[in-house]
Amino acid sequence: QVQLVESGGGLVQAGSSLRLSCVASGRTSRTYAVTWFRQAPGKEREFVATIRFSNDQTYYDDSVKGRFTASRDSAKNTVYLQMDNLRPEDTAVYYCAAIMRGPVRKYRQPGGYDYWGQGTQVAVAS
């Protein structure tokens, strides 16, 4: 019903920036929110940022607050994650996920999301 494709990852030096994109297709008109998660090797998938479509309200994990910015371009069906001042601990596979029903009480948890992208790898070298 909805397909999500992430892109924009890569290998960068600490202090550099990347912009990730999550392009949605299919029946996207009912999307309530899109959330970015990441998963480092040997670790559980963790919350990064979310954007609520009704008013573009965003929330961030403390680990990225002040460095990452979530935004969207509705005309392009795209959600972005601008990542500045990257750190080695940001190294992970980054996923976007969409949920079609709200409000979302447990938006920080990966369970309950309706659609997921395939992920894009981000590696930050020191």
Short mmCIF file of N, CA, C and O in Angstrom, two decimals:
data_model
loop_
_atom_site.label_atom_id
_atom_site.label_comp_id
_atom_site.label_asym_id
_atom_site.label_seq_id
_atom_site.Cartn_x
_atom_site.Cartn_y
_atom_site.Cartn_z
N GLN A 1 0.82 -1.19 0.00
CA GLN A 1 0.00 0.00 0.00
C GLN A 1 0.87 1.26 0.00
O GLN A 1 0.55 2.23 -0.70
N VAL A 2 1.93 1.26 0.81
CA VAL A 2 2.89 2.34 0.85
C VAL A 2 4.29 1.74 0.77
O VAL A 2 4.59 0.77 1.46
N GLN A 3 5.11 2.33 -0.06
CA GLN A 3 6.50 1.93 -0.19
C GLN A 3 7.40 3.09 0.21
O GLN A 3 7.13 4.23 -0.16
N LEU A 4 8.45 2.78 0.95
CA LEU A 4 9.40 3.77 1.42
C LEU A 4 10.79 3.38 0.95
O LEU A 4 11.18 2.22 1.08
N VAL A 5 11.54 4.34 0.45
CA VAL A 5 12.90 4.11 -0.01
C VAL A 5 13.80 5.18 0.57
O VAL A 5 13.62 6.36 0.29
N GLU A 6 14.79 4.75 1.36
CA GLU A 6 15.77 5.67 1.93
C GLU A 6 16.98 5.78 1.00
O GLU A 6 17.32 4.83 0.30
N SER A 7 17.62 6.94 1.06
CA SER A 7 18.85 7.15 0.33
C SER A 7 19.64 8.26 1.01
O SER A 7 19.12 8.96 1.88
N GLY A 8 20.88 8.42 0.61
CA GLY A 8 21.70 9.52 1.10
C GLY A 8 22.78 9.13 2.07
O GLY A 8 23.58 9.99 2.47
N GLY A 9 22.85 7.88 2.47
CA GLY A 9 23.88 7.45 3.39
C GLY A 9 25.24 7.39 2.72
O GLY A 9 25.38 7.53 1.51
N GLY A 10 26.26 7.19 3.54
CA GLY A 10 27.61 7.12 3.03
C GLY A 10 28.62 7.11 4.15
O GLY A 10 28.26 7.04 5.33
N LEU A 11 29.88 7.17 3.77
CA LEU A 11 31.00 7.21 4.70
C LEU A 11 31.53 8.63 4.75
O LEU A 11 31.92 9.19 3.72
N VAL A 12 31.54 9.22 5.94
CA VAL A 12 32.00 10.59 6.12
C VAL A 12 32.89 10.68 7.35
O VAL A 12 32.92 9.79 8.19
N GLN A 13 33.60 11.79 7.44
CA GLN A 13 34.43 12.06 8.60
C GLN A 13 33.61 12.72 9.70
O GLN A 13 32.61 13.40 9.43
N ALA A 14 34.03 12.51 10.93
CA ALA A 14 33.38 13.16 12.06
C ALA A 14 33.34 14.66 11.84
O ALA A 14 34.31 15.27 11.37
N GLY A 15 32.21 15.25 12.19
CA GLY A 15 32.00 16.67 11.98
C GLY A 15 31.35 17.02 10.66
O GLY A 15 30.94 18.17 10.48
N SER A 16 31.23 16.05 9.76
CA SER A 16 30.62 16.28 8.46
C SER A 16 29.11 16.17 8.54
O SER A 16 28.54 15.87 9.59
N SER A 17 28.46 16.40 7.41
CA SER A 17 27.01 16.37 7.31
C SER A 17 26.55 15.43 6.23
O SER A 17 27.25 15.19 5.24
N LEU A 18 25.36 14.89 6.41
CA LEU A 18 24.66 14.11 5.41
C LEU A 18 23.18 14.47 5.46
O LEU A 18 22.67 14.85 6.52
N ARG A 19 22.52 14.35 4.34
CA ARG A 19 21.07 14.48 4.30
C ARG A 19 20.47 13.20 3.76
O ARG A 19 20.72 12.81 2.62
N LEU A 20 19.67 12.54 4.59
CA LEU A 20 18.98 11.34 4.19
C LEU A 20 17.60 11.70 3.64
O LEU A 20 16.96 12.65 4.09
N SER A 21 17.16 10.93 2.66
CA SER A 21 15.84 11.11 2.08
C SER A 21 15.04 9.83 2.23
O SER A 21 15.58 8.73 2.15
N CYS A 22 13.76 9.99 2.44
CA CYS A 22 12.82 8.88 2.50
C CYS A 22 11.69 9.22 1.55
O CYS A 22 10.86 10.08 1.84
N VAL A 23 11.67 8.56 0.40
CA VAL A 23 10.67 8.82 -0.63
C VAL A 23 9.56 7.80 -0.52
O VAL A 23 9.82 6.59 -0.53
N ALA A 24 8.34 8.28 -0.42
CA ALA A 24 7.18 7.42 -0.28
C ALA A 24 6.40 7.36 -1.58
O ALA A 24 6.31 8.34 -2.33
N SER A 25 5.82 6.21 -1.84
CA SER A 25 4.94 6.04 -2.99
C SER A 25 3.78 5.16 -2.57
O SER A 25 3.79 4.54 -1.52
N GLY A 26 2.77 5.12 -3.41
CA GLY A 26 1.58 4.36 -3.10
C GLY A 26 0.52 5.24 -2.45
O GLY A 26 0.42 6.43 -2.73
N ARG A 27 -0.23 4.66 -1.55
CA ARG A 27 -1.35 5.36 -0.92
C ARG A 27 -0.87 6.07 0.33
O ARG A 27 -1.05 5.60 1.45
N THR A 28 -0.28 7.24 0.12
CA THR A 28 0.38 7.97 1.19
C THR A 28 -0.48 9.04 1.85
O THR A 28 -0.05 9.64 2.84
N SER A 29 -1.66 9.30 1.35
CA SER A 29 -2.45 10.45 1.80
C SER A 29 -2.87 10.37 3.25
O SER A 29 -3.13 11.39 3.88
N ARG A 30 -2.95 9.18 3.81
CA ARG A 30 -3.39 9.02 5.20
C ARG A 30 -2.25 8.95 6.20
O ARG A 30 -2.49 8.68 7.37
N THR A 31 -1.04 9.22 5.78
CA THR A 31 0.11 9.10 6.67
C THR A 31 -0.02 10.03 7.86
O THR A 31 -0.24 11.23 7.70
N TYR A 32 0.15 9.49 9.05
CA TYR A 32 0.08 10.29 10.27
C TYR A 32 1.46 10.84 10.65
O TYR A 32 1.58 12.00 11.02
N ALA A 33 2.48 10.01 10.55
CA ALA A 33 3.82 10.43 10.92
C ALA A 33 4.83 9.52 10.24
O ALA A 33 4.53 8.37 9.92
N VAL A 34 6.02 10.07 10.04
CA VAL A 34 7.16 9.29 9.58
C VAL A 34 8.27 9.46 10.60
O VAL A 34 8.54 10.58 11.06
N THR A 35 8.90 8.36 10.95
CA THR A 35 9.90 8.33 11.99
C THR A 35 11.19 7.73 11.45
O THR A 35 11.16 6.78 10.66
N TRP A 36 12.31 8.30 11.87
CA TRP A 36 13.62 7.75 11.56
C TRP A 36 14.12 6.92 12.74
O TRP A 36 14.09 7.37 13.89
N PHE A 37 14.54 5.71 12.44
CA PHE A 37 15.20 4.83 13.39
C PHE A 37 16.60 4.51 12.86
O PHE A 37 16.90 4.71 11.69
N ARG A 38 17.44 4.00 13.74
CA ARG A 38 18.74 3.53 13.31
C ARG A 38 19.11 2.29 14.10
O ARG A 38 18.65 2.07 15.21
N GLN A 39 19.96 1.48 13.49
CA GLN A 39 20.40 0.24 14.13
C GLN A 39 21.88 0.04 13.86
O GLN A 39 22.29 -0.11 12.71
N ALA A 40 22.65 0.07 14.92
CA ALA A 40 24.08 -0.17 14.84
C ALA A 40 24.35 -1.66 14.99
O ALA A 40 23.53 -2.40 15.56
N PRO A 41 25.50 -2.14 14.52
CA PRO A 41 25.81 -3.56 14.65
C PRO A 41 25.76 -4.03 16.09
O PRO A 41 26.33 -3.40 16.98
N GLY A 42 25.05 -5.13 16.32
CA GLY A 42 24.95 -5.69 17.65
C GLY A 42 24.02 -4.97 18.60
O GLY A 42 23.95 -5.34 19.78
N LYS A 43 23.30 -3.96 18.12
CA LYS A 43 22.40 -3.20 18.97
C LYS A 43 20.98 -3.26 18.44
O LYS A 43 20.74 -3.59 17.28
N GLU A 44 20.05 -2.92 19.31
CA GLU A 44 18.65 -2.87 18.92
C GLU A 44 18.36 -1.62 18.11
O GLU A 44 19.07 -0.62 18.19
N ARG A 45 17.31 -1.69 17.34
CA ARG A 45 16.87 -0.54 16.58
C ARG A 45 16.40 0.55 17.54
O ARG A 45 15.63 0.28 18.47
N GLU A 46 16.84 1.80 17.32
CA GLU A 46 16.53 2.86 18.24
C GLU A 46 15.96 4.08 17.53
O GLU A 46 16.26 4.35 16.36
N PHE A 47 15.16 4.83 18.26
CA PHE A 47 14.51 6.02 17.76
C PHE A 47 15.51 7.13 17.50
O PHE A 47 16.44 7.33 18.28
N VAL A 48 15.31 7.87 16.43
CA VAL A 48 16.14 9.02 16.10
C VAL A 48 15.31 10.30 16.07
O VAL A 48 15.59 11.26 16.79
N ALA A 49 14.28 10.33 15.23
CA ALA A 49 13.48 11.54 15.05
C ALA A 49 12.15 11.17 14.42
O ALA A 49 12.03 10.15 13.73
N THR A 50 11.15 11.99 14.65
CA THR A 50 9.84 11.78 14.03
C THR A 50 9.27 13.12 13.60
O THR A 50 9.60 14.17 14.16
N ILE A 51 8.42 13.09 12.60
CA ILE A 51 7.72 14.28 12.12
C ILE A 51 6.25 13.93 11.93
O ILE A 51 5.92 12.96 11.24
N ARG A 52 5.39 14.69 12.57
CA ARG A 52 3.96 14.50 12.48
C ARG A 52 3.42 15.32 11.31
O ARG A 52 3.68 16.52 11.22
N PHE A 53 2.66 14.67 10.44
CA PHE A 53 2.27 15.31 9.19
C PHE A 53 1.20 16.38 9.34
O PHE A 53 1.09 17.27 8.50
N SER A 54 0.40 16.32 10.40
CA SER A 54 -0.67 17.29 10.55
C SER A 54 -0.16 18.71 10.71
O SER A 54 -0.78 19.66 10.22
N ASN A 55 0.96 18.87 11.40
CA ASN A 55 1.48 20.20 11.67
C ASN A 55 3.00 20.28 11.58
O ASN A 55 3.59 21.29 11.99
N ASP A 56 3.65 19.24 11.08
CA ASP A 56 5.10 19.16 10.96
C ASP A 56 5.81 19.25 12.30
O ASP A 56 6.99 19.64 12.36
N GLN A 57 5.12 18.88 13.37
CA GLN A 57 5.76 18.80 14.68
C GLN A 57 6.83 17.72 14.67
O GLN A 57 6.61 16.62 14.15
N THR A 58 7.99 18.02 15.23
CA THR A 58 9.09 17.07 15.27
C THR A 58 9.51 16.79 16.71
O THR A 58 9.37 17.63 17.60
N TYR A 59 10.05 15.59 16.92
CA TYR A 59 10.63 15.19 18.19
C TYR A 59 11.91 14.45 17.88
O TYR A 59 12.01 13.74 16.89
N TYR A 60 12.90 14.60 18.78
CA TYR A 60 14.21 14.04 18.55
C TYR A 60 14.70 13.32 19.79
O TYR A 60 14.39 13.71 20.92
N ASP A 61 15.46 12.28 19.56
CA ASP A 61 16.16 11.67 20.67
C ASP A 61 17.24 12.64 21.18
O ASP A 61 17.81 13.42 20.40
N ASP A 62 17.50 12.58 22.47
CA ASP A 62 18.49 13.48 23.06
C ASP A 62 19.86 13.34 22.41
O ASP A 62 20.63 14.31 22.38
N SER A 63 20.17 12.16 21.91
CA SER A 63 21.48 11.93 21.33
C SER A 63 21.72 12.71 20.05
O SER A 63 22.87 12.90 19.66
N VAL A 64 20.65 13.16 19.39
CA VAL A 64 20.78 13.88 18.13
C VAL A 64 20.20 15.28 18.18
O VAL A 64 20.35 16.05 17.22
N LYS A 65 19.57 15.64 19.27
CA LYS A 65 18.93 16.95 19.38
C LYS A 65 19.97 18.06 19.21
O LYS A 65 21.03 18.04 19.83
N GLY A 66 19.63 19.01 18.36
CA GLY A 66 20.55 20.10 18.06
C GLY A 66 21.48 19.81 16.91
O GLY A 66 22.15 20.73 16.41
N ARG A 67 21.56 18.55 16.47
CA ARG A 67 22.42 18.18 15.36
C ARG A 67 21.62 17.69 14.15
O ARG A 67 22.04 17.93 13.01
N PHE A 68 20.51 17.02 14.38
CA PHE A 68 19.69 16.46 13.30
C PHE A 68 18.40 17.25 13.17
O PHE A 68 17.85 17.73 14.17
N THR A 69 17.89 17.35 11.95
CA THR A 69 16.64 18.05 11.68
C THR A 69 15.80 17.23 10.72
O THR A 69 16.26 16.90 9.62
N ALA A 70 14.58 16.91 11.13
CA ALA A 70 13.64 16.23 10.25
C ALA A 70 12.73 17.25 9.58
O ALA A 70 12.31 18.23 10.20
N SER A 71 12.43 17.02 8.32
CA SER A 71 11.54 17.90 7.58
C SER A 71 10.87 17.09 6.49
O SER A 71 11.20 15.91 6.28
N ARG A 72 9.95 17.71 5.77
CA ARG A 72 9.30 17.01 4.68
C ARG A 72 8.92 17.96 3.57
O ARG A 72 8.76 19.16 3.78
N ASP A 73 8.78 17.40 2.38
CA ASP A 73 8.31 18.11 1.21
C ASP A 73 7.12 17.31 0.70
O ASP A 73 7.29 16.28 0.06
N SER A 74 5.93 17.78 1.01
CA SER A 74 4.74 17.02 0.67
C SER A 74 4.55 16.86 -0.84
O SER A 74 4.04 15.84 -1.29
N ALA A 75 4.96 17.86 -1.61
CA ALA A 75 4.84 17.78 -3.06
C ALA A 75 5.69 16.67 -3.64
O ALA A 75 5.37 16.13 -4.70
N LYS A 76 6.78 16.33 -2.96
CA LYS A 76 7.67 15.28 -3.43
C LYS A 76 7.48 13.97 -2.68
O LYS A 76 8.21 13.01 -2.94
N ASN A 77 6.52 13.92 -1.76
CA ASN A 77 6.31 12.74 -0.92
C ASN A 77 7.60 12.27 -0.27
O ASN A 77 7.90 11.08 -0.21
N THR A 78 8.36 13.23 0.24
CA THR A 78 9.68 12.94 0.76
C THR A 78 9.85 13.52 2.15
O THR A 78 9.48 14.68 2.40
N VAL A 79 10.43 12.72 3.04
CA VAL A 79 10.85 13.16 4.36
C VAL A 79 12.37 13.15 4.39
O VAL A 79 13.00 12.23 3.85
N TYR A 80 12.94 14.17 5.00
CA TYR A 80 14.39 14.32 5.05
C TYR A 80 14.88 14.23 6.49
O TYR A 80 14.16 14.55 7.44
N LEU A 81 16.12 13.81 6.63
CA LEU A 81 16.82 13.90 7.90
C LEU A 81 18.17 14.55 7.62
O LEU A 81 19.07 13.92 7.06
N GLN A 82 18.27 15.82 7.97
CA GLN A 82 19.53 16.54 7.85
C GLN A 82 20.37 16.24 9.08
O GLN A 82 19.94 16.50 10.21
N MET A 83 21.54 15.69 8.88
CA MET A 83 22.42 15.28 9.96
C MET A 83 23.69 16.12 9.89
O MET A 83 24.46 16.02 8.93
N ASP A 84 23.90 16.94 10.91
CA ASP A 84 25.07 17.80 10.99
C ASP A 84 25.93 17.37 12.16
O ASP A 84 25.46 16.75 13.11
N ASN A 85 27.21 17.75 12.09
CA ASN A 85 28.16 17.43 13.16
C ASN A 85 28.11 15.95 13.53
O ASN A 85 27.97 15.58 14.69
N LEU A 86 28.23 15.12 12.52
CA LEU A 86 28.14 13.68 12.75
C LEU A 86 29.27 13.17 13.63
O LEU A 86 30.40 13.67 13.58
N ARG A 87 28.95 12.17 14.43
CA ARG A 87 29.88 11.56 15.35
C ARG A 87 30.03 10.08 15.03
O ARG A 87 29.13 9.48 14.44
N PRO A 88 31.14 9.46 15.41
CA PRO A 88 31.28 8.02 15.16
C PRO A 88 30.13 7.19 15.72
O PRO A 88 29.75 6.18 15.11
N GLU A 89 29.57 7.59 16.84
CA GLU A 89 28.47 6.85 17.43
C GLU A 89 27.18 6.96 16.64
O GLU A 89 26.20 6.28 16.96
N ASP A 90 27.14 7.82 15.62
CA ASP A 90 26.00 7.88 14.72
C ASP A 90 26.03 6.78 13.66
O ASP A 90 25.07 6.64 12.90
N THR A 91 27.11 6.04 13.59
CA THR A 91 27.25 4.97 12.61
C THR A 91 26.15 3.93 12.81
O THR A 91 26.01 3.36 13.89
N ALA A 92 25.38 3.68 11.77
CA ALA A 92 24.26 2.75 11.85
C ALA A 92 23.60 2.66 10.48
O ALA A 92 23.88 3.45 9.58
N VAL A 93 22.71 1.70 10.35
CA VAL A 93 21.78 1.68 9.24
C VAL A 93 20.56 2.49 9.65
O VAL A 93 19.98 2.25 10.72
N TYR A 94 20.19 3.45 8.84
CA TYR A 94 19.08 4.34 9.14
C TYR A 94 17.85 3.92 8.34
O TYR A 94 17.93 3.70 7.13
N TYR A 95 16.73 3.83 9.02
CA TYR A 95 15.46 3.42 8.43
C TYR A 95 14.41 4.50 8.62
O TYR A 95 14.38 5.15 9.66
N CYS A 96 13.53 4.66 7.65
CA CYS A 96 12.33 5.45 7.87
C CYS A 96 11.14 4.51 7.97
O CYS A 96 11.11 3.44 7.35
N ALA A 97 10.18 4.91 8.77
CA ALA A 97 8.98 4.11 9.00
C ALA A 97 7.78 5.03 9.05
O ALA A 97 7.86 6.15 9.57
N ALA A 98 6.67 4.57 8.52
CA ALA A 98 5.45 5.35 8.47
C ALA A 98 4.35 4.66 9.26
O ALA A 98 4.25 3.44 9.28
N ILE A 99 3.53 5.48 9.90
CA ILE A 99 2.35 4.98 10.59
C ILE A 99 1.14 5.75 10.08
O ILE A 99 1.22 6.97 9.88
N MET A 100 0.05 5.05 9.88
CA MET A 100 -1.12 5.63 9.24
C MET A 100 -2.20 6.03 10.25
O MET A 100 -3.17 6.68 9.87
N ARG A 101 -2.05 5.68 11.50
CA ARG A 101 -3.04 5.95 12.53
C ARG A 101 -2.42 6.75 13.65
O ARG A 101 -1.28 6.52 14.05
N GLY A 102 -3.21 7.68 14.19
CA GLY A 102 -2.73 8.47 15.30
C GLY A 102 -3.81 8.72 16.32
O GLY A 102 -4.98 8.39 16.09
N PRO A 103 -3.45 9.32 17.45
CA PRO A 103 -2.09 9.70 17.81
C PRO A 103 -1.23 8.49 18.14
O PRO A 103 -1.74 7.42 18.45
N VAL A 104 0.07 8.69 18.07
CA VAL A 104 1.03 7.64 18.35
C VAL A 104 1.56 7.85 19.76
O VAL A 104 2.29 8.81 20.02
N ARG A 105 1.22 6.94 20.65
CA ARG A 105 1.65 7.06 22.05
C ARG A 105 3.06 6.56 22.28
O ARG A 105 3.74 7.03 23.19
N LYS A 106 3.50 5.62 21.46
CA LYS A 106 4.82 5.03 21.62
C LYS A 106 5.62 5.19 20.33
O LYS A 106 6.10 4.22 19.75
N TYR A 107 5.77 6.42 19.92
CA TYR A 107 6.43 6.70 18.65
C TYR A 107 7.91 6.35 18.68
O TYR A 107 8.53 6.20 17.62
N ARG A 108 8.51 6.24 19.87
CA ARG A 108 9.91 5.90 19.98
C ARG A 108 10.18 4.42 19.78
O ARG A 108 11.35 4.02 19.64
N GLN A 109 9.14 3.61 19.77
CA GLN A 109 9.30 2.17 19.64
C GLN A 109 9.04 1.74 18.21
O GLN A 109 8.07 2.16 17.59
N PRO A 110 9.90 0.88 17.66
CA PRO A 110 9.70 0.45 16.28
C PRO A 110 8.46 -0.41 16.05
O PRO A 110 7.92 -0.42 14.94
N GLY A 111 8.02 -1.12 17.09
CA GLY A 111 6.81 -1.90 16.94
C GLY A 111 5.60 -1.01 16.73
O GLY A 111 5.47 0.04 17.35
N GLY A 112 4.71 -1.43 15.85
CA GLY A 112 3.51 -0.67 15.59
C GLY A 112 3.53 0.16 14.34
O GLY A 112 2.48 0.65 13.91
N TYR A 113 4.69 0.37 13.75
CA TYR A 113 4.75 1.10 12.49
C TYR A 113 4.28 0.23 11.34
O TYR A 113 4.52 -0.99 11.33
N ASP A 114 3.62 0.85 10.39
CA ASP A 114 2.96 0.11 9.33
C ASP A 114 3.87 -0.23 8.15
O ASP A 114 3.72 -1.29 7.53
N TYR A 115 4.80 0.66 7.84
CA TYR A 115 5.65 0.49 6.68
C TYR A 115 7.07 0.89 7.00
O TYR A 115 7.30 1.83 7.77
N TRP A 116 8.01 0.19 6.39
CA TRP A 116 9.43 0.42 6.60
C TRP A 116 10.16 0.48 5.28
O TRP A 116 9.82 -0.23 4.33
N GLY A 117 11.18 1.30 5.22
CA GLY A 117 12.09 1.29 4.11
C GLY A 117 13.17 0.23 4.29
O GLY A 117 13.22 -0.47 5.31
N GLN A 118 14.04 0.13 3.31
CA GLN A 118 15.08 -0.91 3.33
C GLN A 118 16.31 -0.51 4.12
O GLN A 118 17.14 -1.37 4.44
N GLY A 119 16.45 0.76 4.44
CA GLY A 119 17.57 1.25 5.19
C GLY A 119 18.68 1.80 4.31
O GLY A 119 18.86 1.38 3.17
N THR A 120 19.42 2.74 4.85
CA THR A 120 20.60 3.29 4.19
C THR A 120 21.72 3.40 5.21
O THR A 120 21.49 3.82 6.35
N GLN A 121 22.92 2.99 4.83
CA GLN A 121 24.03 2.91 5.77
C GLN A 121 24.73 4.24 5.93
O GLN A 121 25.03 4.92 4.94
N VAL A 122 24.98 4.60 7.17
CA VAL A 122 25.75 5.79 7.52
C VAL A 122 26.94 5.33 8.34
O VAL A 122 26.78 4.63 9.34
N ALA A 123 28.13 5.71 7.92
CA ALA A 123 29.35 5.39 8.64
C ALA A 123 30.12 6.68 8.87
O ALA A 123 30.38 7.43 7.93
N VAL A 124 30.51 6.92 10.12
CA VAL A 124 31.22 8.13 10.49
C VAL A 124 32.57 7.73 11.05
O VAL A 124 32.65 7.04 12.07
N ALA A 125 33.62 8.15 10.39
CA ALA A 125 34.97 7.83 10.80
C ALA A 125 35.56 8.98 11.60
O ALA A 125 35.30 10.16 11.32
N SER A 126 36.38 8.64 12.58
CA SER A 126 37.05 9.64 13.40
C SER A 126 38.47 9.92 12.94
O SER A 126 39.08 10.89 13.34
#
